[in-house]
Short mmCIF file of C-alpha atoms and ligand atoms in Angstrom, two decimals:
data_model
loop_
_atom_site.label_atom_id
_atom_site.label_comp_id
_atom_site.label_asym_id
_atom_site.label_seq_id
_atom_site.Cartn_x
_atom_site.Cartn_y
_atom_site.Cartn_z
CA UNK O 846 -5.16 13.12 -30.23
CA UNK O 847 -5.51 15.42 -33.66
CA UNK O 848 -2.50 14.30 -35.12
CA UNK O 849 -2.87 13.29 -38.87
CA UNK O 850 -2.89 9.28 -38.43
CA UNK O 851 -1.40 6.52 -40.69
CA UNK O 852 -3.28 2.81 -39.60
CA UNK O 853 -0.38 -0.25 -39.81
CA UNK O 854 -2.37 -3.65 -40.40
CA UNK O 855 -0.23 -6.54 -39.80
CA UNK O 856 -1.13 -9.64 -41.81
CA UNK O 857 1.86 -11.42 -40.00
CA UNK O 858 5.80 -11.89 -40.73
CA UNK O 859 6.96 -9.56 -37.87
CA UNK O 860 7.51 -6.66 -40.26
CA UNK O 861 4.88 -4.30 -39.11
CA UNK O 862 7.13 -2.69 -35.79
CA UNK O 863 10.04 -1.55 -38.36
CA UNK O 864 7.12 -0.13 -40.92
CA UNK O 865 6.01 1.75 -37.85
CA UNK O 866 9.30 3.29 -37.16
CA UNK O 867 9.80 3.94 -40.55
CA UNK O 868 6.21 5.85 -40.60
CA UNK O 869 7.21 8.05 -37.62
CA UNK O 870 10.76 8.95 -38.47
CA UNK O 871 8.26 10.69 -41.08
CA UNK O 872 7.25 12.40 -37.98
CA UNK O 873 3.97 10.75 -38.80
CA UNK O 874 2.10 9.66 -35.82
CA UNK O 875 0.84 5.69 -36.67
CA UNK O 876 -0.07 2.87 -34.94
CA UNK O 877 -0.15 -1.30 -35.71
CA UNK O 878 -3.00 -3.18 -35.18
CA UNK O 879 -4.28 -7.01 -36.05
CA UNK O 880 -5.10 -7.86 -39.91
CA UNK O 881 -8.33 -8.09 -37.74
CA UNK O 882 -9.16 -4.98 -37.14
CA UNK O 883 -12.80 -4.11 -37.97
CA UNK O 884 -13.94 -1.94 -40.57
CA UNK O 885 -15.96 0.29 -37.73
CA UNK O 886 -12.94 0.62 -35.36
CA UNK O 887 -11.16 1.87 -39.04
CA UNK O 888 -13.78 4.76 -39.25
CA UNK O 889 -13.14 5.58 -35.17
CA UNK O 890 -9.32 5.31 -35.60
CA UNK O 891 -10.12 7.79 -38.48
CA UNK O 892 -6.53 7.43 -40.73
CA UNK O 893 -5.17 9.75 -43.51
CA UNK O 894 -4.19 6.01 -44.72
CA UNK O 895 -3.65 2.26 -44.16
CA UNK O 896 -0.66 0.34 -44.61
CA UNK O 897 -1.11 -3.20 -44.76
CA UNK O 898 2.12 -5.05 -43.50
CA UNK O 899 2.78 -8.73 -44.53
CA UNK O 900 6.18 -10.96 -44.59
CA UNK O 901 7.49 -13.18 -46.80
CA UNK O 902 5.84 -16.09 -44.29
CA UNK O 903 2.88 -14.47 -43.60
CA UNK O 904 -0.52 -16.49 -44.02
CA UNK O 905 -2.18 -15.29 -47.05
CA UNK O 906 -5.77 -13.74 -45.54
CA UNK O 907 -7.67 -11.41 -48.30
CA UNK O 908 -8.91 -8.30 -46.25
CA UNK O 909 -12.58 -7.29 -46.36
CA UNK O 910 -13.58 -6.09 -49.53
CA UNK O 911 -15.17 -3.25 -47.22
CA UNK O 912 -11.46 -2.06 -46.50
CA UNK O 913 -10.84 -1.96 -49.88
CA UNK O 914 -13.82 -0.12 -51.04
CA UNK O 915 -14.13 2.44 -47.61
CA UNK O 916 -12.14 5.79 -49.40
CA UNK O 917 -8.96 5.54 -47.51
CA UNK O 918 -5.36 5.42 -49.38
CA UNK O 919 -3.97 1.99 -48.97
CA UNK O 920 -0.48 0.96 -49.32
CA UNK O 921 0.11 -2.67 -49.86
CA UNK O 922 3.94 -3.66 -48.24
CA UNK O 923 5.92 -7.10 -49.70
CA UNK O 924 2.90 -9.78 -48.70
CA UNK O 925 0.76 -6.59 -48.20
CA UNK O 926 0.46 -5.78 -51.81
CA UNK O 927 0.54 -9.26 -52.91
CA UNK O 928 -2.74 -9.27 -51.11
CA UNK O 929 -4.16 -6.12 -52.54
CA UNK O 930 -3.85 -7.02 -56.01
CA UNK O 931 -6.19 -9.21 -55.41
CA UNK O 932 -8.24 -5.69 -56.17
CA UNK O 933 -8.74 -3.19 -58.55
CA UNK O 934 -9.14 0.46 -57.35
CA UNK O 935 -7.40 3.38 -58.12
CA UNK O 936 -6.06 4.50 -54.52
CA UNK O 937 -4.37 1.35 -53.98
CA UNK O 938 -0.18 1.71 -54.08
CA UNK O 939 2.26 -1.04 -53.75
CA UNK O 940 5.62 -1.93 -52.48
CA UNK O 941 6.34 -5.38 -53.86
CA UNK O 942 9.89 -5.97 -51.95
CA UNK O 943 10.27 -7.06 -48.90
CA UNK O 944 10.00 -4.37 -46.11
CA UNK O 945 13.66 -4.01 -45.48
CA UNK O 946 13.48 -1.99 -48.64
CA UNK O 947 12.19 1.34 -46.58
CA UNK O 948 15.83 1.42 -45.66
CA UNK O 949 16.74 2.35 -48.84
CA UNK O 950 16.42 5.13 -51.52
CA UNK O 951 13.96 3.42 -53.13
CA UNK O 952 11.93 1.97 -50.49
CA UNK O 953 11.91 5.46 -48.81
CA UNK O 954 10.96 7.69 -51.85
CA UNK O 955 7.64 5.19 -52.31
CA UNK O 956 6.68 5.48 -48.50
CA UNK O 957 7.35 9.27 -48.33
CA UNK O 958 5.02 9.50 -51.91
CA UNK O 959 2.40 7.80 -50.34
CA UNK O 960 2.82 9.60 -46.84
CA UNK O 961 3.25 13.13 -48.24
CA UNK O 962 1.48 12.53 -52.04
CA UNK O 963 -1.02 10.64 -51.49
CA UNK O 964 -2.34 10.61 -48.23
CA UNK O 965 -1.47 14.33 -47.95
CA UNK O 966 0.14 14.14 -44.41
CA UNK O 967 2.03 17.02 -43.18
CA UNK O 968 4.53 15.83 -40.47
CA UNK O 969 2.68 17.13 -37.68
CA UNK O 970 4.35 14.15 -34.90
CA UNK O 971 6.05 16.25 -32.41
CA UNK O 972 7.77 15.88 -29.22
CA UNK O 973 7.01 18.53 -27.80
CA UNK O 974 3.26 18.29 -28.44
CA UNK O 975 3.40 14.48 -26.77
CA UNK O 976 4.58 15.97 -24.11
CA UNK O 977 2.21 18.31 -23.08
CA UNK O 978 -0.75 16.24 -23.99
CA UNK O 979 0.80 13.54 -21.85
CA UNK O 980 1.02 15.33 -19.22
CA UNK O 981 -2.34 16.98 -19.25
CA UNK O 982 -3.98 13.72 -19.74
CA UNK O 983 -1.73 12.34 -16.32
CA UNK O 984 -3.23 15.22 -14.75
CA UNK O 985 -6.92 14.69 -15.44
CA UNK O 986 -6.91 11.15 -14.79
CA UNK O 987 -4.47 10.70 -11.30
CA UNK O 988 -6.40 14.35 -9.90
CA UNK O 989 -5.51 14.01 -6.35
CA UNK O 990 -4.63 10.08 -6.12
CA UNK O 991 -1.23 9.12 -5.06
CA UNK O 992 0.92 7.64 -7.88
CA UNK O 993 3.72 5.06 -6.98
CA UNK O 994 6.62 3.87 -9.38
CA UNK O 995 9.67 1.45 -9.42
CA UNK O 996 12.06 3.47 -10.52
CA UNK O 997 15.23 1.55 -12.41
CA UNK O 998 17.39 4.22 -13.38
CA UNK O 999 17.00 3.07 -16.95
CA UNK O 1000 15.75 5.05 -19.66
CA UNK O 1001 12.22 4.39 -19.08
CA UNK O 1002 11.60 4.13 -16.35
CA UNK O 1003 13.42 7.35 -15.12
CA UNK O 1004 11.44 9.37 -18.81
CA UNK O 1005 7.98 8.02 -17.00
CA UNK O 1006 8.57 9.20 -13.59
CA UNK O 1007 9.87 12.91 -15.34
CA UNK O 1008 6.53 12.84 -16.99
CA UNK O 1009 4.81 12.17 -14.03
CA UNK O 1010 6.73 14.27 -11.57
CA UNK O 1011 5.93 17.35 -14.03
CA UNK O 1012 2.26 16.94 -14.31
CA UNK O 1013 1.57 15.93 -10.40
CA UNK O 1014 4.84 16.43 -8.32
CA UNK O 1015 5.01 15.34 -5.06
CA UNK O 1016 1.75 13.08 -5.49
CA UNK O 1017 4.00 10.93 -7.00
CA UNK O 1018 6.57 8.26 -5.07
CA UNK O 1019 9.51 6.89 -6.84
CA UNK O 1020 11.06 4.02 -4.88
CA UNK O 1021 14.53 3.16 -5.70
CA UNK O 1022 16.10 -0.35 -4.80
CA UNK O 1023 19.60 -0.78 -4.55
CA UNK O 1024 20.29 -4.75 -4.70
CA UNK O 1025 23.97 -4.30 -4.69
CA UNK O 1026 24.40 -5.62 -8.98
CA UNK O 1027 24.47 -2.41 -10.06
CA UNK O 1028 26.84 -0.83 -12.01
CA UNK O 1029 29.99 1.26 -10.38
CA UNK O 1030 28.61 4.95 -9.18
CA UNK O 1031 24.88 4.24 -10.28
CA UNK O 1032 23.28 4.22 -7.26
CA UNK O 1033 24.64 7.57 -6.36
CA UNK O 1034 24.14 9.19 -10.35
CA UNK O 1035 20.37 8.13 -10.03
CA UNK O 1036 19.94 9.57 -6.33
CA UNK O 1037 21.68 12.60 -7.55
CA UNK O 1038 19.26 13.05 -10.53
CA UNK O 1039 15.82 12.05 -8.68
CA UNK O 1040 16.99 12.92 -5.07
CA UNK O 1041 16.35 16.05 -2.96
CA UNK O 1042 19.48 17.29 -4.78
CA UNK O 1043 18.28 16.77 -7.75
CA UNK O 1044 15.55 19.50 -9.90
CA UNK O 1045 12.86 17.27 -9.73
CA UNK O 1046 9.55 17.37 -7.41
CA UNK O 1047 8.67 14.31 -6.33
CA UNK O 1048 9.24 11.63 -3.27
CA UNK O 1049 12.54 9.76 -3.70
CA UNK O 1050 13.01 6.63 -1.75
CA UNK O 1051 16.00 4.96 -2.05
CA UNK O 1052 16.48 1.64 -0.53
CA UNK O 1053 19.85 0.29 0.15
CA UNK O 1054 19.19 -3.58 0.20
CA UNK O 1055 22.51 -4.70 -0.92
CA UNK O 1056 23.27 -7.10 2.03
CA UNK O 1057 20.17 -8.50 1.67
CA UNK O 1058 20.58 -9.49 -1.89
CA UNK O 1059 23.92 -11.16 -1.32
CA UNK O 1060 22.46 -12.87 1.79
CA UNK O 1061 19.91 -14.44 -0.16
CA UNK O 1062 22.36 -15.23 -3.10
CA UNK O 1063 25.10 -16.92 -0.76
CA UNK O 1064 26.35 -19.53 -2.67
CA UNK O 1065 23.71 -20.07 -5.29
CA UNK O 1066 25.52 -21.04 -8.96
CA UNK O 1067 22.76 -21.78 -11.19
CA UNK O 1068 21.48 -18.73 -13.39
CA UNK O 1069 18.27 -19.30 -13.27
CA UNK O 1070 17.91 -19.35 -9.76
CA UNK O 1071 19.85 -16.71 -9.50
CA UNK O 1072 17.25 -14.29 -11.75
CA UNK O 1073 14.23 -16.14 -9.73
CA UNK O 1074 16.02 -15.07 -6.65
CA UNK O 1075 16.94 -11.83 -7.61
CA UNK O 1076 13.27 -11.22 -9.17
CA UNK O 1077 11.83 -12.35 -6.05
CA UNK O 1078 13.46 -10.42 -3.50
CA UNK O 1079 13.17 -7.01 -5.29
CA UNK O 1080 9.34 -7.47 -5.18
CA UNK O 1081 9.54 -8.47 -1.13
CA UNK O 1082 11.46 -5.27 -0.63
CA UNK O 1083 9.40 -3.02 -3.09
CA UNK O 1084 6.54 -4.43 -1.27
CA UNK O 1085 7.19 -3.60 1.89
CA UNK O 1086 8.29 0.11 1.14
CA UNK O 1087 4.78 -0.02 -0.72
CA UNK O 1088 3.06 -0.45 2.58
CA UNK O 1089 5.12 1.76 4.53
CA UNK O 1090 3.15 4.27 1.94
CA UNK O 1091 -0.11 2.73 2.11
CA UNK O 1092 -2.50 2.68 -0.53
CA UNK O 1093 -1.81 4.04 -3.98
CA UNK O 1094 -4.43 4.83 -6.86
CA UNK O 1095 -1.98 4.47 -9.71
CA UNK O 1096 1.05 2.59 -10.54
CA UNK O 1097 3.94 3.52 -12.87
CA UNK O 1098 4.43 0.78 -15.73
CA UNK O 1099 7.64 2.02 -18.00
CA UNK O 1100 6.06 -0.35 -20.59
CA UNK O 1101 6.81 1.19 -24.46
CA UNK O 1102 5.38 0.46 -27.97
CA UNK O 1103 7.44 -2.32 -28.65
CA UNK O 1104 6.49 -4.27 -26.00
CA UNK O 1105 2.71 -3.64 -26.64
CA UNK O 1106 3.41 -4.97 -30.31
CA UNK O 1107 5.58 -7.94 -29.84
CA UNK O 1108 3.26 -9.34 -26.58
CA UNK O 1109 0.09 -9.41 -28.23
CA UNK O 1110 -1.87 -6.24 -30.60
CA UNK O 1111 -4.48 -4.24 -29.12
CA UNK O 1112 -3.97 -5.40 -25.42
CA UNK O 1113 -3.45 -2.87 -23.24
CA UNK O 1114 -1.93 -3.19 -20.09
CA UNK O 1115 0.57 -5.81 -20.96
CA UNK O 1116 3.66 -6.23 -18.37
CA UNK O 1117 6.82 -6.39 -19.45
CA UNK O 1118 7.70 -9.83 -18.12
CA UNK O 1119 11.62 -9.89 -19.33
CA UNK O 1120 13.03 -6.50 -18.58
CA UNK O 1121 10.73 -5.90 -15.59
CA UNK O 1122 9.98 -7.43 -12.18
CA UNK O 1123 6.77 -9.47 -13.48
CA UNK O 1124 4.00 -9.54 -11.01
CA UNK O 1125 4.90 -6.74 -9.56
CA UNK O 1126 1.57 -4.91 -9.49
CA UNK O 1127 -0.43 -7.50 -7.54
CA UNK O 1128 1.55 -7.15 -4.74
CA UNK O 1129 0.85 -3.57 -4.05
CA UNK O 1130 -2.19 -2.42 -3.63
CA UNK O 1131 -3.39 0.03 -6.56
CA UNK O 1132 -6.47 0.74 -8.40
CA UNK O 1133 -5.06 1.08 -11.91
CA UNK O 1134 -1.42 1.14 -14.14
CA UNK O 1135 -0.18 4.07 -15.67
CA UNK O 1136 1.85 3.62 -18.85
CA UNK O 1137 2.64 7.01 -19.96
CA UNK O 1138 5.16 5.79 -22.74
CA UNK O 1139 3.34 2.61 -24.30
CA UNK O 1140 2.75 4.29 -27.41
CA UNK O 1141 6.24 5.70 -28.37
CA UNK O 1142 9.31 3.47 -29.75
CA UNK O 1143 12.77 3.32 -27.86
CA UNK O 1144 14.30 6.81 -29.90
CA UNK O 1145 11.01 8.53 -28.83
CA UNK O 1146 11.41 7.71 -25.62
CA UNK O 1147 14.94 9.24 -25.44
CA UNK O 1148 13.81 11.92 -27.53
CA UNK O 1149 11.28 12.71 -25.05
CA UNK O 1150 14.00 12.53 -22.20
CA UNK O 1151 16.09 15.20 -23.67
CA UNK O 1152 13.31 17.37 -24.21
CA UNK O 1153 12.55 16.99 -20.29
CA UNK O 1154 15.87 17.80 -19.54
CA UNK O 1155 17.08 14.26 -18.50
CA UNK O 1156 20.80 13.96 -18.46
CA UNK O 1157 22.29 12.30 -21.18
CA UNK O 1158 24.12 9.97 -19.64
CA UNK O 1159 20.64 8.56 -18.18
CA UNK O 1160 18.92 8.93 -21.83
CA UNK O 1161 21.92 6.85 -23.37
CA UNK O 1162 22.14 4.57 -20.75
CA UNK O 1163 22.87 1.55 -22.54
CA UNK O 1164 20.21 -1.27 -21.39
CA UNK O 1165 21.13 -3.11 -18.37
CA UNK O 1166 19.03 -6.34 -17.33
CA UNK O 1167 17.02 -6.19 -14.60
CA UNK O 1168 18.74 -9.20 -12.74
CA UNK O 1169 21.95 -6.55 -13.11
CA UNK O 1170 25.78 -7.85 -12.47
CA UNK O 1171 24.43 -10.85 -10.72
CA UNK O 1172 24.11 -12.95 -14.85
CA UNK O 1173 27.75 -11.04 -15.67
CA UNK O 1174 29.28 -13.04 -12.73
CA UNK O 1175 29.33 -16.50 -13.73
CA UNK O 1176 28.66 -18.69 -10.84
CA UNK O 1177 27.71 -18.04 -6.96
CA UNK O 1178 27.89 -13.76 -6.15
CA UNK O 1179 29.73 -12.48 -3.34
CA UNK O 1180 30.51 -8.97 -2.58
CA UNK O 1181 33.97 -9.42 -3.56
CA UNK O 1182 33.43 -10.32 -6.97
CA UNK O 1183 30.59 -7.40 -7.38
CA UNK O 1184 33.67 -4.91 -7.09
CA UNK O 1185 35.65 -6.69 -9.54
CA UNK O 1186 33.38 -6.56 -12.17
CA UNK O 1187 32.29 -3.04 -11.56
CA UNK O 1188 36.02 -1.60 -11.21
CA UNK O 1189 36.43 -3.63 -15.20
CA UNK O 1190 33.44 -2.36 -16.33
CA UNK O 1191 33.84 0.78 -15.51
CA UNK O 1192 37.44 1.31 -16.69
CA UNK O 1193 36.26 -0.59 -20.28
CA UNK O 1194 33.23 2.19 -20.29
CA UNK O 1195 35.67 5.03 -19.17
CA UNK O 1196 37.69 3.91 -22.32
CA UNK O 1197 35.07 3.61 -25.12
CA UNK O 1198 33.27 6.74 -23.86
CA UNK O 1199 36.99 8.79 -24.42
CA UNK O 1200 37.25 7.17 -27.32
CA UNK O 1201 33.97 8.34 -28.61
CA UNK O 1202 32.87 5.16 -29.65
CA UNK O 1203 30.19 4.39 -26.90
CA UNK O 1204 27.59 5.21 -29.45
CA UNK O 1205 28.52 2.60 -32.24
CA UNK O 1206 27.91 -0.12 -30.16
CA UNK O 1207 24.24 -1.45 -28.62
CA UNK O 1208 26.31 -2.69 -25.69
CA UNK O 1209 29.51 -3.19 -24.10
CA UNK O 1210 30.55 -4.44 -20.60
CA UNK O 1211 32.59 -6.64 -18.64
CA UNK O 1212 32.01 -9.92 -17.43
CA UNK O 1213 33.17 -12.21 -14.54
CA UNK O 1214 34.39 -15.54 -15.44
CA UNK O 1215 34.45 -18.17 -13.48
CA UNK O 1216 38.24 -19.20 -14.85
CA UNK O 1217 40.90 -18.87 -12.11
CA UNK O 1218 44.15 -19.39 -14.11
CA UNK O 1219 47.82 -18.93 -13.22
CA UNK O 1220 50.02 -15.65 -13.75
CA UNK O 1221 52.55 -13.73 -12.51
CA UNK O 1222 52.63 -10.24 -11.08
CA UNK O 1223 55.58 -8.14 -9.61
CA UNK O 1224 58.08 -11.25 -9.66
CA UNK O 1225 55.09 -13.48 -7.78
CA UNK O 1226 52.88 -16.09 -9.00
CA UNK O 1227 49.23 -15.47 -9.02
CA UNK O 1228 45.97 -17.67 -8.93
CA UNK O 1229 43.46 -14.95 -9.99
CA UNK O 1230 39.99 -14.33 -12.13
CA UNK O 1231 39.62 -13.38 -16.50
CA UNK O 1232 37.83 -10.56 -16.83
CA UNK O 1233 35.98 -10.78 -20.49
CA UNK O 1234 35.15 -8.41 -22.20
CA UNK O 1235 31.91 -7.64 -24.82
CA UNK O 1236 30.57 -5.10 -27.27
CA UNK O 1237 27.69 -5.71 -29.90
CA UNK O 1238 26.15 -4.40 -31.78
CA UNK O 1239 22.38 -5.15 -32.72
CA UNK O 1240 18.81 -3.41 -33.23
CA UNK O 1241 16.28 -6.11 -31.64
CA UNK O 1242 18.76 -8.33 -29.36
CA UNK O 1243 17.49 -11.22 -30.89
CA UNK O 1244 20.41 -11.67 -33.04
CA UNK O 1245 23.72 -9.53 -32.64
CA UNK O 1246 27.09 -9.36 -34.42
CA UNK O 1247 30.45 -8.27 -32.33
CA UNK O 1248 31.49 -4.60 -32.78
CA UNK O 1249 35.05 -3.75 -33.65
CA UNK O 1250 37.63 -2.05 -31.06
CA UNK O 1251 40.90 -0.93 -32.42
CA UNK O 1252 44.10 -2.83 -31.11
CA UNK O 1253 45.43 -0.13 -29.43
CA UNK O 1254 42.47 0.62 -27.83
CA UNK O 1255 41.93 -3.27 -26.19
CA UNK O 1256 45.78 -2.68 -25.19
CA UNK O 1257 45.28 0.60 -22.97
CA UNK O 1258 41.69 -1.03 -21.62
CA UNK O 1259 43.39 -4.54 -20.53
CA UNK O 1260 46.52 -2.81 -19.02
CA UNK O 1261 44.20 -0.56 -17.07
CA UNK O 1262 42.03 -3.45 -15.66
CA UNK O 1263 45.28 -5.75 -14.63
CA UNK O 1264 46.70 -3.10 -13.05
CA UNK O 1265 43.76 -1.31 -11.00
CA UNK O 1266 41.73 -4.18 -10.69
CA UNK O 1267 42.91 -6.72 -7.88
CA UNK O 1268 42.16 -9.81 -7.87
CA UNK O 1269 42.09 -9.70 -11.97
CA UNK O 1270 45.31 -11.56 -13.91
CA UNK O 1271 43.77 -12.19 -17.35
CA UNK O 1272 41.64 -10.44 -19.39
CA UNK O 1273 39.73 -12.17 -22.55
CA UNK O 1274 37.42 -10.65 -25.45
CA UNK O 1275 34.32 -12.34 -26.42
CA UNK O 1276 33.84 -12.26 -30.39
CA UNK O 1277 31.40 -14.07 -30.46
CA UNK O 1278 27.82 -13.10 -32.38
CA UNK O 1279 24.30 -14.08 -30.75
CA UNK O 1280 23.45 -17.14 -31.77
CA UNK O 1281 24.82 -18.69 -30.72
CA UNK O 1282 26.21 -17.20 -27.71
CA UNK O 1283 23.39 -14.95 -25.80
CA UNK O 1284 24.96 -11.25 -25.12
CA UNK O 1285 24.92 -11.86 -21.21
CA UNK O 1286 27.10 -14.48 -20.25
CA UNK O 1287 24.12 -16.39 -17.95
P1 XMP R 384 20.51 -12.13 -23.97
O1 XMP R 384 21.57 -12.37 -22.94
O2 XMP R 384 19.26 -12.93 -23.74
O3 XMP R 384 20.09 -10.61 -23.79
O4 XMP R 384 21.03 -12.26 -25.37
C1 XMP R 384 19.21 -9.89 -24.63
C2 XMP R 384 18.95 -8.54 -23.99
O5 XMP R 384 18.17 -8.70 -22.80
C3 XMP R 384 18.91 -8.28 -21.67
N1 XMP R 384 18.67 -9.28 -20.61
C4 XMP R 384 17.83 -9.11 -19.57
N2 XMP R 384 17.07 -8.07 -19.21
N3 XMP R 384 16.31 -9.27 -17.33
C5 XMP R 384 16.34 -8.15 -18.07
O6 XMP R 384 15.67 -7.18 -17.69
C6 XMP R 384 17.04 -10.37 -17.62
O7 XMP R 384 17.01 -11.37 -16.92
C7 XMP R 384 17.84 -10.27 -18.81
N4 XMP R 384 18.70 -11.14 -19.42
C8 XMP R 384 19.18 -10.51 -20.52
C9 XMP R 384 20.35 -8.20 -22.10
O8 XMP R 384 21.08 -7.24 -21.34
C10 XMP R 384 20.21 -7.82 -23.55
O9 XMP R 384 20.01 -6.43 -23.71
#
């Protein structure tokens, strides 16, 4: 890659992953690595600067004096600087707050200056340029090999296998499973996307295992066992279309940046264990993982998708956890209450969509309670299921506050549900923040 370079040392504190976004909204290409990181792999990585990261609770570690002394600009952030005043030399700059300051005025103008100023970077971090050099480097390494990929639907998963159809078409296999805890209409919006109805050249598989899934999850309450089950059975069935293809040289990992930084620096190769089917690969038999995406943050990716020509209702797509519907039905599945939740879910998404407020929130669905309550419909009494309801709003999911929905708004989206939803009597609205309530319900 030419692109001018800023270096991101983390000395600890967790700060480094929002300095990095913060860099590349610059449209400033940069990448985080350990405190660690040796002086010779500095000179190789070759930065206009370094920007050394630290937290409030970071341990205090001086760097090498070599660092100091090697010619490169070098920005000191909140426990960053406090280390590099340790130092005298004149192209040392420092930002004493804590990094949260980048997101404003003041924080920014000091990180642009040193950016722009001092390291005399030019912007040159372009979408368009990823592109093609991703796809030229897909190119020279797959050649002729056959590439396979577990395609989710989700953002990237679906951005990784448009990368890869474009650079080597119908070399590549997408295999798509259906476990029947998807969302209303998605099986049929990601066939029509990736299909042979769809624009793009590749194999589609899908696999319609629904029955399966709810045979295996027959009566099973606790939501652990549940995921395991779940997790389980999509590798058995991805497995065994995997053989029906034979051998593969590559497979597709939708792994991004994030994940690389928060499960370890510097390792390649990591697997998303939460959001994906962990263990995946060593059931198929492959010679090596492609992860076109691993170096670009979640906007990137979608960024990326646009450019491709991804629909935006697939770019958007709000995340969805891999176990699907079956932790937003509380208790054992059947195929029953599957409907129910996706006929709420998809009337309380029809609603927010129209009422353009889909984007303000990180979030929102409905859940499937296990309360069976009384009520009364058309002069009779009922013995039915609460629907409840959720929308938050929060940048890492770790923590996440409740988003706001105008009165009149909740009025139109529970009438809707108790009257085109059978088997549905109450509806409820969870206000409650993470902690301590998790954003699924299981
Ligand atoms: P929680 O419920 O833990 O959710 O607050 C945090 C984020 O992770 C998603 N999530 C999952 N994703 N497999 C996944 O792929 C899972 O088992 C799983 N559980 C939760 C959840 O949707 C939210 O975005």
């Amino acid at each position: 890659m030419n692109n001018e370079k800023i270096l991101i040392l983390d000395f600890g504190g967790h700060f480094s992953q929002f300095v990095a976004r913060k860099v590349r909204e610059c449209s400033v290409y940069c990448e985080v690595e350990p405190s660690s990181f040796s002086v010779e792999d500095i000179k190789n990585f070759n930065p206009k600067g370094i920007i050394l990261v630290g937290g409030q609770n970071s341990t205090l570690q001086l760097p090498d004096e070599e660092l100091v002394n090697l010619g490169y600009p070098i920005l000191g952030i909140c426990h960053g600087a406090k280390i590099l005043k340790e130092y005298s030399n004149t192209n040392l700059y420092y930002i004493d707050e804590l990094p949260s300051i980048l997101d404003e005025k003041l924080g920014s103008d000091k990180l642009f200056y040193f950016i722009f100023n001092v390291c005399k970077c030019t912007g040159d971090w372009k979408i368009k340029d990823f592109i093609d050099l991703t796809i030229t480097s897909i190119k020279e390494k797959v050649k002729n090999g056959k590439v396979l990929c577990a395609l989710s639907g989700g953002v990237d998963s679906s951005v990784s296998a448009v990368l890869l159809s474009k650079a080597i078409g119908k070399q590549l296999t997408c295999v798509f499973v259906d476990h029947g805890l998807l969302r209303k209409n998605e099986a049929e919006e990601v066939e029509n996307v990736f299909g042979k109805s769809g624009e793009y050249d590749l194999n589609f598989i899908k696999v319609d295992a629904r029955q399966r899934f709810y045979n295996k999850l027959k009566g099973i309450t606790d939501p652990e066992q549940k995921r395991k089950i779940i997790g389980e059975e999509f590798i058995r069935v991805f497995e065994e279309e995997a053989k029906k293809i034979g051998a593969v040289d590559f497979l597709v990992q939708g792994t991004i940046y994030p994940d690389i930084i928060e499960s370890g620096l510097g390792k390649e190769g990591v697997i998303k264990s939460h959001h994906n089917v962990g263990g995946l690969p060593s059931v198929v038999d492959f010679k090596e993982i492609i992860e076109p995406l691993k170096l670009l943050f979640k906007d990137e990716v979608r960024k990326v998708g646009l450019e491709l020509g991804i629909p935006e209702h697939l770019v958007y797509r709000q995340p969805f956890p891999g176990p699907g519907l079956g932790v937003r039905i509380i208790g054992d599945i059947t195929e029953q209450k599957v409907k129910i939740v996706q006929d709420a879910d998809y009337i309380y998404r029809e609603e927010i969509e129209k009422a353009g407020l889909n984007k303000q929130f990180s979030q929102y669905f409905a859940a499937l309670t296990n309360l069976k309550s009384v009520g009364v419909k058309n002069g009779k009494r009922t013995y039915d299921s609460a629907i409840a309801l959720r929308a938050i709003i929060t940048t890492d999911f770790m923590n996440a506050k409740c988003g706001f929905i105008p009165f009149e708004l909740l009025e139109v989206i529970v009438n809707r549900i108790i009257n085109e939803v059978e088997g549905v009597n109450r509806v409820l609205f969870d206000y409650t923040p993470k902690p301590p309530a998790t954003i699924e319900f299981e």
